[in-house]
Structure formats: structure tokens, C-alpha cells
Amino acid sequence: MSVITVNEAITQALAEEMRRDPAVLMFGEGVATKRANLVAEFGAARVRNTPLAEGIIAGTAAGAAASGLRPIVDLLFAPFLCFAMDEIVNSAGKLRYLSGGQFKFPMVVLAMTGAGWTVGAQHNHNLEAWFVHSPGLKVVMPSSAADFKGLLKAAIRDDNPVLFFMDLALGYQAGEVPEGEHVVPLGRAATLREGRDVTLVSYAKTALHCAAAADALAPQGISAEVLDLRSLKPLDEAAILASARKTGRVLVVHEASRLCGVGAEVAALVAEHAFGSLKATVRRLTGPDVPAPSSWPLEQAFVPQAEAIAATAHALVAEGEYA
Amino acid sequence: MQHVQHDPSPLALLETMMQIRAYEEAVAGIAAGGNSPGTCTSVGQEAAAVGVVRALAREDRILTNHRSAGHLIARGADPGRLVAEVLGKRTGYCKGKSGSLHISAAELGVVLTSTIVGGELSLAPGVALARTMTPGDEGIVATFFGDGAACEGVFHESLNLAVVWKLPILYVCENNEWQAFVRRRDTMPMAHVCDWAASHGLVAETVDGNDVEAVHAAATRLVARIRETGEPAFLETLTYRTRGHFEPDDQAYVDPAELAAWRARDPIELLANRLRAAGRLGDGRLAQIRARVQAAIDEAVAFANASPYPELSELVADVYA
């Protein structure tokens, strides 16, 4: 084990995968400028700067992926994906199916998202649910350095287009990362805390807020289980249902807004398949349906924090007890 | 890729244009009968497709758009599998999942047919990049699009990237005067897309898109240049969409005189008359070719009609690799 930051974990994963497979290459706005170590080791052909034109970056990745390469593109900030939606959704996501399976699209799209840098709504928008809703794509949104490394390696090796979101607040978070080959399969949730009374389901930075809430609830006699989804598509439905059946109470937490968000899917899944185990209503705690503000206190208020999560979990347990 | 044909003789060019015409008229006929989804034809544009595709080599790749039948047939596609695809049958090139609009055929080097206007332009640099990064691969990429796609931002993004990264792409703009139901001259200030291309620093030419021999000569020259330099080039074929945007379409919005003028310059008639005048084609020979082409298309339609639909399990297959 070594302790490294999320940013370092991403760098390690990129270098290791480029070393392992000559078909892996990376391009994007400033990629060659900011990742000089990769240029030095792998050459200018495999690490390329592009124009500030997200559509052609994503389209080029789709074309390259369909033709034997494994491109990783860095589109910087998630809202910029709006420029690349056509290429990601209509081409990379659909053309395998439309061609009757003749082509595959092994590509990774990196983008930063979430509150934490006060960059405002045109650089901060949690739009992961858009891509979860699009067939042919996979969506990953980890919370720990180890998972950033292991899931990025899995995403690069996957034969499908993977949207890989980095929560902005997590870049400089450090964590223990296993030495050597460390690959985390897509589609498996992680249990951050074991618990009996309530399940907190989340991903990205709010998974860490849920873990802090669980720590705060323990002295109050409430045992909270914390599930970090890590991968939103494929979604680890089995892990969600197992935990829901175990605790009988589910609170879903994310920073993206509530309506049609990932939390809605988790709540519906639990209602459909684990209704009989429920002791209380499934609850959601999410960001508001507003563009992300820049002002620090407003930005923090935008994100479900540990105190609010603990309070909601507490109320949920009470509801279950007295209902 | 045993289907790819390389006979560049004028008679071979003529016969392939006639195959495309017969195929598209057959598909338009099926659509008119209400027995299939509509389709977008390239009737009137056959010379552009045949002239360019026949200038390519087996290892080259093609990206095209919703008017793809000409490109596919010129590449050697089996008309039976094409009609089957249009009809949503299991024997189609894409198992019936594409329909007429997004047919691709990996075995023919036809990659990723896009019906999002300009989609082919955004994918082409990646396909070309893969070619340059594959050791020993000398192939180039040809991408076909219309003047409508040239008005998309991605047209400029694609050309710019291809020039900056030195990607071996032949951009072929089939300027057919119509952008869906919009006249090209209502959306573009100048006559030629070529001028836009040239300003990106590409070698760019405009050619009479109804003269298959002229198109073939220009494409052959540009393809050779791309192979030699590794840099992209641009060819604009000035032509005309003589059927509607979509089948069926009564074309009530088209000036009849304009349509008549272009029909008088039909690319098939143009070449046939030239060969006749040169004493290289007699009426008997022409009738013989026409009969052979029609028989093949009749057989293709019969094959497609007799083909089964996909199993319903195909609904959820091929989404993920």
C-alpha cells in the first residue's frame, strides 16, 4: 500500500495502461502540455493536444475506437460534454447496435464535475444521469484514490464507451492504493461501512459525507451501512437490494438534482424488489434543481453534507420505529 | 473483402452507376407501396459515388451518410443484403437494426454510416488516426457528406484537425444543391464548399459531379497525393439530388425547370452517350447491361422478401461489446 492522491492515482492508471497496451492513447485540451511525463515516456503520437473543440475530440475518439485504438479523451469539465453529446450518445453509444455488432467502442471520456472549486455552473454540473439514461454507455464516478486507479484501469480495458467522472473536490484527497496490478471491476458497489439500521447509498464525494454521517450516528446508537455505488452503469442492483433487505431503511444521497436522478432509480429499484423488507419510506437527499453557484457558502449548501445526512437517517430510523 | 471491384474502365463505371440507379428505384418503389420504411436516395449523384469509390484501394476505409447506397454498391455490397437491411431483415448487413439510414459493412471497409448530419465528419479523423498508428498500414479514409453537413460546425472542426494532425482523409462533399428541404443557396453565401475547405489549408478541388470519368480522374489524383504526403485533401462534386429528400416526397418545392435541366445532365446518360459517340457502346450492348443489372436487382428484392425477420432476442443484443 502507498498513500497517494486521487490525481496521482489517475496519473498512475494512465501510465500503467499505456505501458501495458500500445493501442491506448490519450488526447484532449492541454493533455500533452499538462501530462509531460506521459509525452516523455510514450511519445507525442500517443499523447496529443487538441483544439478547444469537444465535439471533434469525442468524435475522433469514437472513430479511433471503432478502428482498433483505445482512446482516452479528457474533456475537462462535465458541462463541456454538452458539445460532445452527439458524438458520445449518438455515435459511440449507438453505432455498435445499429451496425448489428460489427464495431466496438473501447473509449474513456474523462471529465471533472461537482462542487469544491467555486467554479460556477458552466464548469460544475453533475449530469451523470444523462449518460446513465443513454444505451451503450457506461458511467463511473468513484470516491477513493484506490477506486479511481482501479476503476480507470478497468474502464480503459473495457470494450465500451465509459464516462469517467472525477468529483472536483476529490482531486487532492489522499488514500491508500494497493501496489501492483489493481483493477476494480465496473458494476460493483463498495461497502464503506457495515451497519444494521439504515443503508446510506451514494457515490462520489457524498459517499464520503455518508461515511462521516455514519460515524456521527454510531454514538447515537444508530448503525448505518454505507454503500458507495462507484459505477452507476452498470449499477450493482444486487448490492443495493441486499443492503436494503438487511437494514429495511434506505436513504439515497447525491449532489445531482433529484428529479430523474440516480437516486430515483435506486428508490424505484428498492420499491420494486425489496418492498416487503422496508420498515420506512425510501428517502432521497440531493442537490437542489438549480445551476451550481460559485460563492463558497452557497456551493457548500448545494451539496448534501454529513450533518443533514445524519439528521435524515435519524428521522428515517425514528419513522421506522414508530410507524 | 473479395467483393471490392477494381475495374476502372468506363463500361464498368457505367454498369455500377446503373446498378445503383436500379437498386434505388427498386427501394423507392417498395417505399411507395407502403411496405417499407422510407429511404433517402442518391438518384442523380451516382457519378460522384462511383468515381470516388473506384479510386480507392481494398484496404481503404469509407465513412458515409444517409444517402449511402451508391457508396456501398460501388464498394461491392450485395444488393440483396442491402434491401434486406432496408426491410429490417436478419440477412441485412446490420441484422436489420440499421434500416436504410445507417448501413455499415466492416467486410467492405464501410465504417460507421452516420445519419446525424456531419457525424461522419466527426468520426473520420479517428478512423484515419488509427490507420496512421497501425504499423504497416498504408490505407486512407474517404468520407462522404453533403453541402448540408458543410454548414455544421463539425465540418470545420474535422478539416482543421485533419490538417493539424496530418491525417490521410479524402473529404468528398457531394454538393447536391439541397439540404433536406432547404435550398443550398438559402443557407450558404457562396457557390462552392471548396472555398471553405481551401481556407483550412487543404488541397481542394471542385469537379463536375455528374461526369463520372472526371470525378474518377480527380479522385485518383487526390488519393495518390494523400498516400504520398499523408495529408488530407478535399473534393467537391457538383451534382444534384433528382429525387426528393425522403421517399416518398412529391418534390412540390422544387422548380421544375431546374429539375429538368439537371435531369438532362443525368450522369448515366452522359457517360452512355459519350461512349456511344466514341463507338464504344452500341444499343444492343447497353440493353444487355440493363437487363443484367435489372435481373440482379429483382433477385435481390426477392432474396430480401424471402428473408426472415430477426429473432426478438436481437432487440437487446449488441448494445455492449
XYZ file of C-alpha atoms in Angstrom:
644
model
C 0.000 0.000 0.000
C 1.077 3.550 -0.623
C -0.802 6.741 0.178
C -1.382 8.895 -2.913
C -3.905 11.488 -4.036
C -6.763 10.874 -6.458
C -4.894 12.931 -9.078
C -1.813 10.746 -8.613
C -3.932 7.609 -8.805
C -5.332 8.766 -12.158
C -1.825 9.506 -13.428
C -0.615 6.057 -12.339
C -3.528 4.310 -14.016
C -2.975 6.198 -17.303
C 0.764 5.443 -17.382
C 0.362 1.795 -16.441
C -2.310 1.171 -19.068
C -0.356 2.967 -21.790
C 2.669 0.859 -20.850
C 0.603 -2.324 -20.924
C -1.191 -1.762 -24.230
C 0.229 0.165 -27.229
C -3.314 0.756 -28.532
C -4.051 3.087 -25.593
C -3.615 6.769 -26.411
C -4.828 9.999 -24.901
C -5.874 13.336 -26.316
C -7.663 16.470 -25.241
C -7.302 20.151 -24.493
C -3.874 20.598 -22.924
C -3.301 16.899 -22.300
C 0.202 16.968 -23.787
C 1.023 20.225 -22.008
C -0.111 19.065 -18.594
C 0.978 15.451 -18.792
C 4.553 15.927 -19.922
C 5.534 12.714 -18.146
C 3.289 10.728 -20.490
C 4.636 12.539 -23.560
C 8.194 11.801 -22.431
C 7.513 8.113 -21.929
C 5.062 7.345 -24.733
C 5.766 9.982 -27.398
C 3.798 12.783 -29.000
C 1.747 10.431 -31.191
C 0.092 8.819 -28.165
C -0.400 11.944 -26.038
C -1.890 14.772 -28.062
C -3.167 18.267 -27.582
C -6.347 19.099 -29.464
C -8.196 22.260 -30.449
C -10.738 23.503 -27.876
C -13.476 21.649 -29.724
C -15.137 18.942 -27.659
C -17.262 17.564 -30.496
C -14.359 16.645 -32.726
C -12.385 15.299 -29.736
C -15.166 12.876 -28.816
C -15.938 12.015 -32.445
C -12.288 11.314 -33.171
C -12.202 9.056 -30.119
C -15.267 7.174 -31.384
C -13.755 6.741 -34.846
C -10.424 5.628 -33.395
C -12.122 3.214 -31.001
C -14.081 1.651 -33.850
C -10.808 1.170 -35.715
C -8.626 -0.670 -33.206
C -7.335 2.012 -30.822
C -8.307 2.535 -27.174
C -8.525 6.311 -26.817
C -8.866 8.207 -23.547
C -10.128 11.755 -24.019
C -10.031 14.452 -21.382
C -12.962 16.842 -21.860
C -12.013 18.756 -18.700
C -15.323 19.900 -17.165
C -18.579 17.945 -17.336
C -20.692 20.835 -18.717
C -18.400 20.836 -21.779
C -19.796 17.384 -22.554
C -22.813 19.228 -23.951
C -20.658 19.958 -27.011
C -19.804 16.266 -27.293
C -23.222 14.748 -26.591
C -23.859 13.888 -30.235
C -20.599 12.027 -30.665
C -20.836 10.241 -27.303
C -24.559 9.464 -27.284
C -25.475 9.149 -30.971
C -22.262 7.668 -32.303
C -20.229 5.905 -29.602
C -23.320 4.739 -27.717
C -25.485 3.654 -30.651
C -23.370 2.585 -33.599
C -22.443 -0.819 -32.203
C -26.131 -1.702 -32.031
C -27.047 -0.044 -35.332
C -24.282 -1.952 -37.098
C -25.553 -5.241 -35.732
C -22.476 -5.629 -33.535
C -19.845 -5.092 -36.251
C -17.933 -2.438 -34.318
C -16.966 -1.812 -30.708
C -16.079 1.433 -28.997
C -13.410 0.971 -26.316
C -13.009 4.593 -25.241
C -12.916 6.543 -21.993
C -14.226 10.079 -21.572
C -12.777 11.898 -18.546
C -14.498 14.939 -17.060
C -14.492 16.815 -13.774
C -17.710 17.629 -12.005
C -19.192 18.711 -8.678
C -18.792 21.412 -6.090
C -15.487 22.229 -4.446
C -13.624 24.740 -6.583
C -16.261 27.508 -6.716
C -16.008 27.448 -10.499
C -19.723 28.063 -11.058
C -22.378 26.410 -13.148
C -20.646 26.377 -16.532
C -17.791 24.306 -15.082
C -19.772 22.401 -12.468
C -22.787 20.289 -13.317
C -23.477 16.765 -12.138
C -25.027 15.443 -15.312
C -24.103 11.761 -14.891
C -27.756 10.687 -15.074
C -27.926 11.921 -18.703
C -25.397 9.289 -19.679
C -26.841 6.584 -17.434
C -30.045 7.053 -19.429
C -28.277 6.514 -22.781
C -27.938 2.963 -24.093
C -24.473 1.707 -24.983
C -22.603 3.806 -22.425
C -21.124 3.011 -19.023
C -20.736 5.553 -16.229
C -18.216 5.571 -13.392
C -17.939 8.042 -10.503
C -15.581 6.880 -7.738
C -14.794 8.367 -4.324
C -11.410 6.988 -3.227
C -7.892 7.061 -4.661
C -7.810 3.264 -4.827
C -11.072 3.149 -6.762
C -10.012 5.959 -9.103
C -6.977 3.912 -10.057
C -8.670 0.520 -10.186
C -11.806 1.681 -11.984
C -9.911 3.801 -14.511
C -7.802 0.790 -15.417
C -10.960 -1.287 -15.818
C -12.581 1.480 -17.893
C -9.592 1.633 -20.244
C -9.720 -2.155 -20.703
C -13.491 -2.171 -21.260
C -14.652 -2.571 -24.867
C -17.424 0.018 -24.452
C -17.541 3.817 -24.103
C -17.112 4.728 -20.431
C -17.871 8.154 -18.947
C -15.427 8.576 -16.081
C -16.306 11.470 -13.783
C -13.951 12.973 -11.248
C -15.645 14.863 -8.450
C -13.689 18.126 -8.305
C -13.420 18.145 -4.523
C -11.665 14.768 -4.524
C -8.587 15.571 -6.640
C -6.282 16.205 -3.712
C -7.839 13.632 -1.358
C -5.250 11.027 -0.433
C -5.839 7.373 0.220
C -4.171 4.019 0.337
C -3.747 2.390 -3.034
C -2.580 -1.223 -3.419
C 0.756 -1.739 -5.145
C 0.965 -3.586 -8.443
C -1.929 -4.660 -10.602
C -5.034 -3.106 -9.060
C -8.149 -3.331 -11.218
C -11.623 -2.721 -9.801
C -14.360 -4.254 -11.977
C -17.083 -1.938 -13.262
C -20.533 -2.517 -11.830
C -19.688 -3.435 -8.249
C -20.561 -1.239 -5.295
C -18.273 -0.969 -2.262
C -19.468 -1.178 1.322
C -17.704 1.686 3.107
C -19.334 0.918 6.484
C -21.212 -2.170 7.668
C -24.458 -1.429 9.513
C -27.805 -2.810 10.639
C -30.319 0.043 10.946
C -30.217 2.098 7.789
C -28.483 1.995 4.389
C -26.923 5.168 3.003
C -26.496 4.764 -0.764
C -24.306 7.284 -2.561
C -21.325 7.834 -4.897
C -18.518 10.355 -5.455
C -17.871 12.887 -2.685
C -21.256 12.461 -0.998
C -20.326 8.815 -0.351
C -17.626 10.224 1.933
C -20.202 12.524 3.515
C -22.337 9.439 4.141
C -19.377 7.699 5.783
C -18.896 10.732 8.048
C -22.623 10.692 8.839
C -22.384 7.004 9.755
C -19.506 7.828 12.106
C -21.632 10.547 13.723
C -24.664 8.240 14.033
C -22.776 5.410 15.750
C -22.505 7.094 19.181
C -26.267 7.787 18.937
C -26.846 4.060 18.719
C -27.693 4.048 15.012
C -25.739 1.585 12.911
C -25.635 2.880 9.341
C -24.415 0.868 6.370
C -22.757 2.964 3.636
C -22.825 1.781 0.047
C -20.595 3.556 -2.474
C -22.025 2.726 -5.895
C -18.750 3.708 -7.690
C -20.201 2.632 -11.010
C -23.630 3.988 -11.978
C -23.952 1.939 -15.154
C -23.800 -0.956 -14.819
C -25.477 -0.493 -11.452
C -24.833 -3.020 -8.683
C -28.519 -3.770 -8.109
C -27.741 -6.897 -6.098
C -25.677 -4.975 -3.549
C -28.361 -2.283 -3.198
C -31.126 -4.838 -2.682
C -29.090 -6.985 -0.275
C -28.366 -3.992 1.924
C -31.966 -2.707 1.707
C -33.258 -6.116 2.795
C -30.721 -6.193 5.616
C -31.461 -2.788 7.148
C -35.018 -2.156 5.925
C -34.323 1.559 5.547
C -32.723 3.315 2.592
C -31.533 6.883 2.151
C -30.072 7.752 -1.253
C -27.716 10.723 -1.364
C -26.226 12.575 -4.321
C -25.217 16.051 -5.321
C -27.033 15.994 -8.674
C -30.585 17.298 -8.594
C -33.410 14.988 -7.531
C -35.841 14.740 -10.461
C -34.884 11.726 -12.639
C -31.545 11.431 -10.880
C -29.716 8.214 -9.968
C -31.452 8.336 -6.577
C -34.827 7.963 -8.279
C -33.624 4.785 -9.913
C -32.266 3.361 -6.656
C -35.513 4.212 -4.817
C -37.631 2.625 -7.542
C -35.426 -0.458 -7.611
C -35.799 -0.934 -3.853
C -39.562 -0.333 -4.031
C -39.959 -2.846 -6.849
C -37.856 -5.637 -5.422
C -37.445 -5.162 -1.672
C -40.714 -3.527 -0.649
C -41.526 -6.293 1.772
C -38.298 -5.695 3.689
C -38.830 -1.981 4.128
C -39.542 -0.580 7.580
C -39.731 3.015 6.376
C -40.172 5.064 3.215
C -37.163 5.258 0.897
C -35.804 8.794 1.117
C -33.605 10.934 -1.124
C -31.296 13.750 -0.187
C -29.927 15.598 -3.217
C -28.701 18.885 -4.542
C -31.407 21.418 -5.457
C -32.674 21.874 -9.009
C -30.602 24.993 -9.591
C -27.416 25.728 -11.534
C -24.354 25.349 -9.315
C -23.496 28.653 -7.627
C -19.923 29.908 -7.316
C -19.998 31.579 -3.876
C -18.358 29.156 -1.395
C -21.131 29.032 1.236
C -23.800 28.673 -1.438
C -21.781 25.970 -3.164
C -21.421 24.059 0.099
C -25.131 24.451 0.794
C -25.748 22.955 -2.652
C -24.170 19.652 -1.546
C -25.787 17.245 0.935
C -23.442 17.451 3.922
C -22.808 14.869 6.651
C -24.950 16.689 9.238
C -28.015 16.730 7.004
C -27.451 13.096 6.006
C -27.190 12.048 9.677
C -30.319 14.007 10.576
C -32.322 12.474 7.718
C -31.073 8.988 8.590
C -32.018 9.604 12.200
C -35.540 10.628 11.183
C -35.806 7.597 8.930
C -34.891 5.238 11.745
C -37.393 7.002 14.021
C -40.082 6.697 11.332
C -39.326 3.004 11.086
C -39.543 2.536 14.801
C -42.743 4.454 15.463
C -44.675 3.916 12.259
C -13.012 -8.081 -48.991
C -13.394 -10.186 -52.079
C -16.353 -8.095 -53.290
C -14.326 -4.955 -53.881
C -14.047 -4.388 -57.613
C -11.252 -2.516 -59.269
C -12.178 -2.349 -62.921
C -11.890 1.364 -63.724
C -12.985 1.012 -67.375
C -15.764 3.372 -68.470
C -18.065 0.429 -69.110
C -17.529 -0.845 -65.572
C -18.211 2.642 -64.190
C -21.372 2.812 -66.292
C -22.633 -0.576 -65.143
C -22.080 0.264 -61.467
C -23.977 3.553 -61.844
C -26.791 1.602 -63.450
C -26.770 -0.891 -60.557
C -27.095 1.942 -58.061
C -29.944 3.525 -60.026
C -31.792 0.239 -60.370
C -31.328 -0.519 -56.677
C -32.570 2.874 -55.519
C -35.529 2.873 -57.887
C -36.479 -0.563 -56.593
C -36.239 0.591 -52.954
C -38.189 3.786 -53.758
C -40.826 1.603 -55.414
C -41.106 -0.574 -52.316
C -41.400 2.561 -50.150
C -44.094 3.985 -52.450
C -46.039 0.767 -51.962
C -46.069 1.443 -48.231
C -44.319 -1.828 -47.497
C -41.091 -0.459 -46.024
C -39.753 2.469 -44.104
C -38.896 5.436 -46.272
C -35.401 5.858 -47.573
C -33.096 8.637 -48.756
C -31.894 8.030 -52.293
C -28.906 9.436 -54.154
C -30.509 9.296 -57.584
C -28.643 11.709 -59.838
C -25.489 11.518 -57.721
C -24.217 8.126 -58.911
C -21.181 9.525 -60.687
C -19.778 11.024 -57.514
C -20.070 7.737 -55.617
C -18.694 5.505 -58.338
C -15.943 7.880 -59.456
C -14.528 8.221 -55.948
C -15.045 4.711 -54.554
C -13.414 3.142 -57.614
C -10.340 5.285 -56.988
C -9.835 3.652 -53.575
C -7.895 0.524 -52.722
C -9.130 -2.540 -50.863
C -7.543 -1.536 -47.578
C -9.032 1.974 -47.601
C -11.973 2.803 -45.353
C -15.200 4.665 -46.105
C -17.469 6.709 -43.856
C -20.703 7.861 -45.333
C -24.125 9.280 -44.598
C -27.824 8.566 -45.037
C -27.505 8.600 -48.879
C -25.104 5.671 -48.733
C -26.416 3.140 -51.254
C -24.202 4.434 -54.055
C -21.085 4.228 -51.932
C -21.928 0.756 -50.684
C -22.781 -0.660 -54.109
C -19.717 0.926 -55.692
C -17.713 -0.794 -52.980
C -19.200 -4.115 -53.993
C -22.037 -4.518 -51.497
C -24.541 -7.285 -52.163
C -27.825 -5.570 -53.162
C -29.792 -8.437 -51.618
C -28.287 -7.795 -48.191
C -28.880 -4.055 -48.668
C -32.580 -4.473 -49.491
C -32.851 -6.921 -46.599
C -31.388 -4.312 -44.272
C -33.846 -1.680 -45.508
C -36.690 -4.114 -44.849
C -35.373 -4.893 -41.359
C -34.476 -8.482 -42.153
C -31.975 -10.724 -40.394
C -29.891 -11.176 -43.559
C -29.171 -7.430 -43.833
C -25.642 -6.127 -43.317
C -26.595 -4.964 -39.801
C -29.109 -7.739 -38.982
C -31.940 -5.324 -39.774
C -31.065 -2.988 -36.913
C -29.873 -0.143 -39.133
C -32.667 0.120 -41.640
C -31.777 2.172 -44.715
C -30.162 5.048 -42.852
C -27.038 3.753 -41.061
C -25.850 0.761 -43.070
C -22.240 -0.142 -42.444
C -20.302 -3.165 -43.643
C -16.987 -3.872 -41.939
C -16.142 -6.559 -44.500
C -16.227 -3.882 -47.239
C -14.341 -1.284 -45.219
C -17.525 0.776 -44.906
C -17.317 2.027 -41.333
C -19.917 3.856 -39.336
C -22.519 5.256 -41.668
C -23.968 8.269 -39.862
C -27.352 9.827 -40.386
C -26.675 12.605 -37.908
C -25.674 15.188 -40.496
C -21.925 15.673 -40.083
C -21.488 12.651 -37.803
C -19.267 11.033 -40.402
C -17.077 14.152 -40.378
C -16.530 13.935 -36.624
C -15.627 10.228 -36.728
C -13.365 10.299 -39.802
C -10.272 11.748 -38.058
C -10.329 8.909 -35.531
C -10.565 6.230 -38.192
C -7.693 7.897 -40.047
C -5.669 8.278 -36.848
C -5.994 4.542 -36.215
C -4.644 3.921 -39.718
C -1.573 6.070 -39.121
C -0.865 4.396 -35.775
C -1.155 0.839 -37.052
C 2.292 -0.345 -38.185
C 2.424 -1.266 -41.860
C -0.993 0.199 -42.599
C -0.966 2.323 -45.744
C -4.711 2.745 -46.008
C -6.542 6.041 -46.243
C -10.074 7.110 -45.334
C -12.702 8.607 -47.637
C -15.670 10.343 -46.085
C -18.782 11.408 -47.999
C -21.069 14.207 -46.875
C -23.296 16.839 -48.386
C -23.360 20.612 -48.556
C -25.756 20.471 -45.573
C -23.086 18.872 -43.401
C -20.618 21.507 -44.574
C -22.771 24.077 -42.767
C -22.264 22.210 -39.470
C -19.562 23.383 -37.096
C -18.049 19.925 -37.019
C -17.138 20.280 -40.717
C -14.642 22.955 -39.784
C -13.506 21.105 -36.658
C -12.854 17.974 -38.681
C -10.921 19.639 -41.502
C -8.881 21.663 -39.047
C -7.892 18.618 -37.006
C -7.096 16.577 -40.115
C -4.752 19.286 -41.354
C -3.089 19.841 -37.962
C -2.625 16.115 -37.291
C -1.802 15.253 -40.941
C -4.498 12.615 -41.290
C -4.920 10.704 -44.578
C -8.528 11.614 -45.346
C -10.216 12.333 -48.647
C -13.140 14.615 -47.826
C -15.794 14.257 -50.521
C -18.520 16.868 -50.462
C -21.390 15.859 -52.699
C -22.838 19.297 -53.286
C -26.318 18.341 -54.486
C -27.987 21.764 -54.058
C -30.430 20.531 -51.387
C -30.161 20.325 -47.610
C -33.153 18.176 -46.681
C -35.994 20.543 -47.748
C -33.809 23.653 -47.835
C -32.178 25.102 -50.949
C -28.418 25.261 -50.512
C -28.279 28.824 -51.721
C -30.603 29.862 -48.871
C -28.010 28.759 -46.305
C -24.646 29.370 -47.949
C -23.307 32.675 -49.191
C -21.076 31.238 -51.896
C -21.374 28.702 -54.698
C -18.665 26.284 -53.614
C -17.959 24.446 -50.372
C -14.470 24.116 -51.801
C -13.682 27.694 -50.771
C -14.346 26.900 -47.121
C -12.152 23.804 -47.348
C -9.303 25.632 -49.049
C -9.215 28.181 -46.251
C -8.338 25.357 -43.852
C -5.176 24.723 -45.834
C -6.223 21.586 -47.689
C -5.641 20.857 -51.312
C -9.202 21.337 -52.542
C -10.800 20.794 -55.946
C -14.255 21.099 -57.430
C -15.293 18.776 -60.221
C -18.352 18.164 -62.382
C -20.039 15.624 -60.171
C -22.189 14.238 -62.981
C -19.185 13.289 -65.106
C -18.005 10.012 -63.648
C -14.765 9.998 -65.605
C -13.895 13.481 -64.394
C -14.716 12.528 -60.801
C -12.662 9.347 -61.090
C -9.671 11.197 -62.517
C -9.773 13.849 -59.777
C -10.259 11.294 -57.012
C -7.426 9.118 -58.344
C -5.118 12.130 -58.364
C -6.085 13.216 -54.836
C -5.905 9.703 -53.409
C -2.370 9.342 -54.812
C -1.438 12.647 -53.242
C -2.843 11.606 -49.848
C -0.872 8.344 -49.980
C 2.288 10.226 -50.883
C 2.038 13.025 -48.310
C -0.172 11.547 -45.595
C -2.104 14.804 -45.642
C -5.848 15.265 -46.185
C -7.428 16.536 -49.405
C -10.856 17.780 -50.383
C -13.009 17.046 -53.415
C -16.303 18.765 -54.117
C -18.577 17.077 -56.653
C -21.151 19.459 -58.094
C -24.258 17.387 -58.645
C -27.981 17.329 -57.997
C -30.436 15.271 -55.973
C -33.069 14.485 -58.592
C -35.441 12.630 -56.246
C -36.825 14.061 -53.035
C -35.207 14.265 -49.644
C -37.036 11.199 -48.438
C -39.223 8.550 -50.055
C -41.990 9.301 -50.753
C -41.595 13.017 -51.479
C -43.582 14.792 -54.233
C -40.870 17.492 -54.638
C -43.569 20.158 -54.981
C -40.999 22.578 -53.575
C -38.586 22.095 -56.499
C -38.512 24.398 -59.542
C -39.487 22.081 -62.443
C -37.153 23.867 -64.854
C -34.205 23.368 -62.509
C -35.041 19.709 -62.116
C -35.415 19.259 -65.881
C -32.077 20.917 -66.521
C -30.296 18.555 -64.162
C -32.145 15.510 -65.480
C -30.856 16.462 -68.899
C -27.384 16.060 -67.421
C -28.097 12.631 -65.951
C -24.719 11.045 -65.142
C -25.666 7.677 -66.613
C -26.942 9.171 -69.870
C -23.914 11.457 -70.012
C -21.457 8.575 -69.979
C -23.582 6.298 -72.169
C -23.862 8.998 -74.836
C -20.145 9.682 -74.686
C -19.332 6.010 -75.139
C -21.874 5.745 -77.940
C -20.384 8.730 -79.745
C -16.932 7.186 -79.427
C -18.237 3.960 -80.935
C -17.554 2.015 -77.735
C -21.134 1.190 -76.841
C -23.942 0.008 -79.055
C -27.641 -0.105 -78.224
C -27.572 -3.889 -78.068
C -24.748 -3.894 -75.525
C -26.473 -1.243 -73.433
C -29.723 -3.224 -73.405
C -27.757 -6.305 -72.406
C -26.183 -4.493 -69.435
C -29.515 -3.008 -68.428
C -31.149 -6.433 -68.429
C -28.327 -7.953 -66.383
C -28.498 -5.155 -63.811
C -32.282 -5.357 -63.520
C -32.213 -9.140 -63.120
C -29.728 -8.817 -60.259
C -31.900 -6.249 -58.509
C -35.054 -8.336 -58.995
C -33.174 -11.233 -57.446
C -32.028 -9.001 -54.569
C -35.573 -7.902 -53.794
C -36.795 -11.500 -53.923
C -33.989 -12.548 -51.553
C -34.859 -9.764 -49.117
C -38.588 -10.502 -49.235
C -37.940 -14.165 -48.557
C -35.541 -13.423 -45.682
C -36.704 -13.836 -42.083
C -37.024 -11.014 -39.581
C -34.543 -11.047 -36.682
C -35.301 -13.148 -33.623
C -36.936 -10.943 -30.974
C -33.965 -11.683 -28.702
C -31.992 -9.424 -31.058
C -33.832 -6.457 -29.532
C -31.423 -6.397 -26.616
C -28.341 -7.904 -28.295
C -25.277 -5.945 -29.497
C -25.748 -2.975 -27.176
C -22.487 -3.702 -25.343
C -19.351 -5.459 -26.506
